[in-house]
Amino acid sequence: MSVSAIAPRRKRLADGLSVTQKVFVRSRNGGATKIVREHYLRSDIPCLSRSCTKCPQIVVPDAQNELPKFILSDSPLELSAPIGKHYVVLDTNVVLQAIDLLENPNCFFDVIVPQIVLDEVRNKSYPVYTRLRTLCRDSDDHKRFIVFHNEFSEHTFVERLPNETINDRNDRAIRKTCQWYSEHLKPYDINVVLVTNDRLNREAATKEVESNIITKSLVQYIELLPNADDIRDSIPQMDSFDKDLERDTFSDFTFPEYYSTARVMGGLKNGVLYQGNIQISEYNFLEGSVSLPRFSKPVLIVGQKNLNRAFNGDQVIVELLPQSEWKAPSSIVLDSEHFDVNDNPDIEAGDDDDNNESSSNTTVISDKQRRLLAKDAMIAQRSKKIQPTAKVVYIQRRSWRQYVGQLAPSSVDPQSSSTQNVFVILMDKCLPKVRIRTRRAAELLDKRIVISIDSWPTTHKYPLGHFVRDLGTIESAQAETEALLLEHDVEYRPFSKKVLECLPAEGHDWKAPTKLDDPEAVSKDPLLTKRKDLRDKLICSIDPPGCVDIDDALHAKKLPNGNWEVGVHIADVTHFVKPGTALDAEGAARGTSVYLVDKRIDMLPMLLGTDLCSLKPYVDRFAFSVIWELDDSANIVNVNFMKSVIRSREAFSYEQAQLRIDDKTQNDELTMGMRALLKLSVKLKQKRLEAGALNLASPEVKVHMDSETSDPNEVEIKKLLATNSLVEEFMLLANISVARKIYDAFPQTAMLRRHAAPPSTNFEILNEMLNTRKNMSISLESSKALADSLDRCVDPEDPYFNTLVRIMSTRCMMAAQYFYSGAYSYPDFRHYGLAVDIYTHFTSPIRRYCDVVAHRQLAGAIGYEPLSLTHRDKNKMDMICRNINRKHRNAQFAGRASIEYYVGQVMRNNESTETGYVIKVFNNGIVVLVPKFGVEGLIRLDNLTEDPNSAAFDEVEYKLTFVPTNSDKARDVYVFDKVEVQVRSVMDPITSKRKAELLLK
Amino acid sequence: MSRLEIYSPEGLRLDGRRWNELRRFESSINTHPHAADGSSYMEQGNNKIITLVKGPKEPRLKSQMDTSKALLNVSVNITKFSKFERSKSSHKNERRVLEIQTSLVRMFEKNVMLNIYPRTVIDIEIHVLEQDGGIMGSLINGITLALIDAGISMFDYISGISVGLYDTTPLLDTNSLEENAMSTVTLGVVGKSEKLSLLLVEDKIPLDRLENVLAIGIAGAHRVRDLMDEELRKHAQKRVSNASVR
């Protein structure tokens, strides 16, 4: 967008306003478009300094009738002269490069963010903008960040001069702001320091005649601080920082430059370039794949040069490589930590052993040829093993975030206490090493650390980053837990004050009113009269033992006409979590509770989750009830939804409930009700399975903790009781009924959940393996066919084989996802796994945000209270869905990672020999799953045999032939083979990650 | 998704106004004394509108005549250059424009004393030179001024204003950027009363917020009425002094 300034006229209006016009000229397709916007300048923008005596008189209240808070301290940090007591003004480049540093609680206090900086940051990077905004919002007492609207203040607005670029104008605006502040605060003896990494801006500040602004670069400023030593390591490395240094260490290793934006746009339009998200292979960090809409299978990207600095998850633009370079996906395993271990972080190594295939390929291919190439590629995908490959030519959006890792010991010189370049190996093995500069290398050697990535210039083999903070010693439970939470982007900090303020003031003493028509209670909550009193129903809850956040409770009663009245009562979370509050925003951001082995990260504050909302026994609680009339064969005759007050009679664990039901001597009404529920649930399940619901399996295990030392000491495979499925069936029924109701009421924005049918390509490899090895196959025509064919996959000699196939086919399935009903057409709402046409999540609002939305929509649908606009707006629903999908996935990964860690700890204490199954065969190793621990591990060829060269890999038969150590007879290992493995937990010397190591017996 | 900060946490809008502030409002009447019986030119922010009132006059076709009251016609001409991108079509027979005309006619029929001008027709012609959100409100203000200039009897001033609702904050007098980002309501308020002559809601707005929105809208409309009144009195004074000098 080109912008030209047309000399604006300024006009004075009444009440301290003056107006000027902002004129942009934007050219599109050669034509010019004039955009005129009004811009009001005002004299009532306060400086927000507590020491200021003038500004409190000019402030005006906002729409909520609140006055702005004066935040900047009257006795800010004092540095040596000439700075003295000072506030900091930030420049855009500092915010963009060093947002981590700004969030650091030990530096940067009393910071002024000019509005123009905020705007520039927002245009450059929205995530950084959100973080900066959060910082300004939540930093009241400690960090004290404020936004100063310099563009709207009469005193600091600057007009663009003729021939001045927009950047120069903005820099001038920042300087003007500094100048105004320093004059404004002169009587109070407070200085203003402009921190900017833009040399020209600094020079201009000293040059300007009337100005007396103190400017510092980020490094200079940090050096001035009393605690500079602790912070220095966190300064981001930008290549512009130490340009000179780079020139010294010039190397011949360079990545290809990215294409220009114009070329990328053109290429996308012409259909010679493609855009997609890159996924780096779990087993080989030098191989990635990109799913492109035009190709039936992902396109491969092989080799460092072709990956061209792409990170796992980046949005990239790719170009197909010529046919001569197409290849099959590699059957080699490669970890970044074991690759080029000896690279020296100080020198940019040029000993690249990866063949320079693409760079040597300088032949020019025309667009037309490229399109033909694409056609060939599609054909190749369908027929042969050879896959088309591509190279990354541009990165549309980086997925960079903060990463957890540890220093590579080989790169550290423990003697040196000066700043040195070291490598950090990241926990995520799909990512390359990162080079950071730190002075504390020796100290950090055995710590888990958080780093942030700054840049990846073409001349560097590894990306550059900086240290953010350390989490603690490797292997300590606390550091590992925090590391995996960070790694999975789980928000685990305690709830902020603003969020806690939204909770009921009564705290734990909150009580449901005894009478629903009590005038005093009604005056507080006028909706109370719409609630139904269900305290006379015999309701109980059934949950896992030790459960404190009880979401759901049930009851059943025989009706006079012989049918059953069955009620599902769900905690009424939305009574406490109103839309638009800070509490709601926090819940929406967290999306879900995260369950780790030793810890639970709540979505909502404890007070709600485990007390006020939790449907605890013997107390009155608010609930959202779904009440059906079911006939004897569990068909729905009638369904009703209502907000209610209930009193749970008992909270059972699954075992207790089972015992009570089985106990013939108990014949009270509650037990009878439970028996009826069980009987109906069996019928419901039967119907569901007949419709084609899948019964899949996962190798999930449970870790038992020693009650005294809280050390993990035992691993158990999860068991299922009949009562588990009792609760599950009714929850499914409630979810389906609610889904229908809210879709009926809000056809465009209902919050639903779908599960797409898996594409047949996902099952190709599994089916081929089953076919060659066991002469079985999985049918994919429908979920019913799939369920039946899974039932047929039975090996009479091995009862576990069926479970194994189920585990493997679960991995071929699509992930279920949340969506709003306007996003898909009705036939696509289908939930494949459950075999229902429409589904949502309604039954666990304490731990899932989707359920909260569903509750609000249901409340709107039954006319209890009007639905908030945020849940009636497609865009906003889209944002919610995307976020909760991501959070849900992350929570699952985090949970699994936690189990993995603890299983490792258990195995550390007891080494054993277990039965395992081969689930993958590679050229240089096999992957074995051990059901007892739910772990799978790679056994490298080096560990299988002394003579790796004699090993043979048969791709068609899925067979690896080798001569085992201590033996002279060749051994064949096929996929699905049952093998005895020795399981123990070892610490990887390079990454210091604990892994299950398996050794074939 | 719009990534503009429509209403900043510090309480400022995109163009630097606060939630309850009107845009620049400037008006003048009797701008085209030779072309029409009554005329006005007004600028509300970047809305620039010329209004001409012709009549009461004898209708061109006898068949259009009503023996009991005057006939009111409104024609709105939204110029091709009024938006930032030049539009290809003239907006003459667009559905939206026809709708605007109809609602304006219905509204002013109730507020102009048509019964004292039987057998006549009053033509109102509006030219929108530039538009920047809240156009309906500006049209109402322009017509009110031009009708007064033409000396046609009305019960009171009608002032128009649009109010948007951003999350829970009502924003007075929305410009086009704001209008695109949220749902807005247009009000036509009769004089200094709380009577609404027009309530135009084209997007969804939660019912429980509407009261709030109306309150700020009515207050804004009263401000507009005062600004128009001031301008009128200034104009009248000038005329009186001119007359006495002569």
PDB file of N, CA and C in Angstrom, chain A residues 751-754 816-820 824 840-841 848 850-851 881-882 884-885 888:
ATOM      1  N   MET A 751     -22.478 -24.809  18.423  1.00  0.00           N
ATOM      2  CA  MET A 751     -21.161 -25.396  18.699  1.00  0.00           C
ATOM      3  C   MET A 751     -21.286 -26.914  18.636  1.00  0.00           C
ATOM      4  N   LEU A 752     -20.659 -27.527  17.642  1.00  0.00           N
ATOM      5  CA  LEU A 752     -20.807 -28.969  17.458  1.00  0.00           C
ATOM      6  C   LEU A 752     -19.436 -29.628  17.359  1.00  0.00           C
ATOM      7  N   ARG A 753     -19.466 -30.935  17.278  1.00  0.00           N
ATOM      8  CA  ARG A 753     -18.229 -31.704  17.145  1.00  0.00           C
ATOM      9  C   ARG A 753     -18.419 -32.726  16.056  1.00  0.00           C
ATOM     10  N   ARG A 754     -17.473 -32.834  15.167  1.00  0.00           N
ATOM     11  CA  ARG A 754     -17.601 -33.783  14.079  1.00  0.00           C
ATOM     12  C   ARG A 754     -16.366 -34.660  14.007  1.00  0.00           C
ATOM     13  N   ALA A 816     -11.154 -35.942  15.704  1.00  0.00           N
ATOM     14  CA  ALA A 816     -12.455 -35.261  15.785  1.00  0.00           C
ATOM     15  C   ALA A 816     -12.194 -33.782  16.028  1.00  0.00           C
ATOM     16  N   GLN A 817     -13.114 -32.952  15.598  1.00  0.00           N
ATOM     17  CA  GLN A 817     -12.879 -31.526  15.772  1.00  0.00           C
ATOM     18  C   GLN A 817     -14.143 -30.775  16.154  1.00  0.00           C
ATOM     19  N   TYR A 818     -13.956 -29.674  16.869  1.00  0.00           N
ATOM     20  CA  TYR A 818     -15.073 -28.779  17.176  1.00  0.00           C
ATOM     21  C   TYR A 818     -15.285 -27.864  15.980  1.00  0.00           C
ATOM     22  N   PHE A 819     -16.507 -27.487  15.741  1.00  0.00           N
ATOM     23  CA  PHE A 819     -16.782 -26.546  14.659  1.00  0.00           C
ATOM     24  C   PHE A 819     -18.106 -25.861  14.946  1.00  0.00           C
ATOM     25  N   TYR A 820     -18.382 -24.774  14.236  1.00  0.00           N
ATOM     26  CA  TYR A 820     -19.703 -24.158  14.374  1.00  0.00           C
ATOM     27  C   TYR A 820     -20.516 -24.575  13.169  1.00  0.00           C
ATOM     28  N   TYR A 824     -19.905 -26.180   8.031  1.00  0.00           N
ATOM     29  CA  TYR A 824     -20.051 -27.368   7.185  1.00  0.00           C
ATOM     30  C   TYR A 824     -21.527 -27.563   6.848  1.00  0.00           C
ATOM     31  N   THR A 840     -22.213 -33.028  19.977  1.00  0.00           N
ATOM     32  CA  THR A 840     -21.514 -31.895  20.573  1.00  0.00           C
ATOM     33  C   THR A 840     -20.958 -32.332  21.906  1.00  0.00           C
ATOM     34  N   HIS A 841     -20.266 -31.454  22.567  1.00  0.00           N
ATOM     35  CA  HIS A 841     -19.827 -31.726  23.932  1.00  0.00           C
ATOM     36  C   HIS A 841     -20.601 -30.826  24.878  1.00  0.00           C
ATOM     37  N   ARG A 848     -14.063 -28.321  29.954  1.00  0.00           N
ATOM     38  CA  ARG A 848     -13.951 -28.047  28.520  1.00  0.00           C
ATOM     39  C   ARG A 848     -14.727 -26.791  28.184  1.00  0.00           C
ATOM     40  N   CYS A 850     -15.830 -25.932  25.179  1.00  0.00           N
ATOM     41  CA  CYS A 850     -16.901 -26.218  24.220  1.00  0.00           C
ATOM     42  C   CYS A 850     -18.217 -26.397  24.955  1.00  0.00           C
ATOM     43  N   ASP A 851     -18.168 -27.104  26.064  1.00  0.00           N
ATOM     44  CA  ASP A 851     -19.374 -27.386  26.832  1.00  0.00           C
ATOM     45  C   ASP A 851     -19.973 -26.104  27.392  1.00  0.00           C
ATOM     46  N   CYS A 881     -13.582 -21.988  18.059  1.00  0.00           N
ATOM     47  CA  CYS A 881     -13.397 -23.380  17.644  1.00  0.00           C
ATOM     48  C   CYS A 881     -11.936 -23.673  17.360  1.00  0.00           C
ATOM     49  N   ARG A 882     -11.307 -22.762  16.631  1.00  0.00           N
ATOM     50  CA  ARG A 882      -9.919 -23.020  16.290  1.00  0.00           C
ATOM     51  C   ARG A 882      -9.071 -23.145  17.540  1.00  0.00           C
ATOM     52  N   ILE A 884     -10.053 -23.925  20.681  1.00  0.00           N
ATOM     53  CA  ILE A 884     -10.271 -25.095  21.533  1.00  0.00           C
ATOM     54  C   ILE A 884      -9.808 -26.367  20.841  1.00  0.00           C
ATOM     55  N   ASN A 885      -9.848 -26.410  19.530  1.00  0.00           N
ATOM     56  CA  ASN A 885      -9.295 -27.580  18.839  1.00  0.00           C
ATOM     57  C   ASN A 885      -7.808 -27.724  19.128  1.00  0.00           C
ATOM     58  N   HIS A 888      -7.195 -28.556  22.835  1.00  0.00           N
ATOM     59  CA  HIS A 888      -7.598 -29.924  23.121  1.00  0.00           C
ATOM     60  C   HIS A 888      -6.489 -30.888  22.699  1.00  0.00           C
TER      61      HIS A 888
END
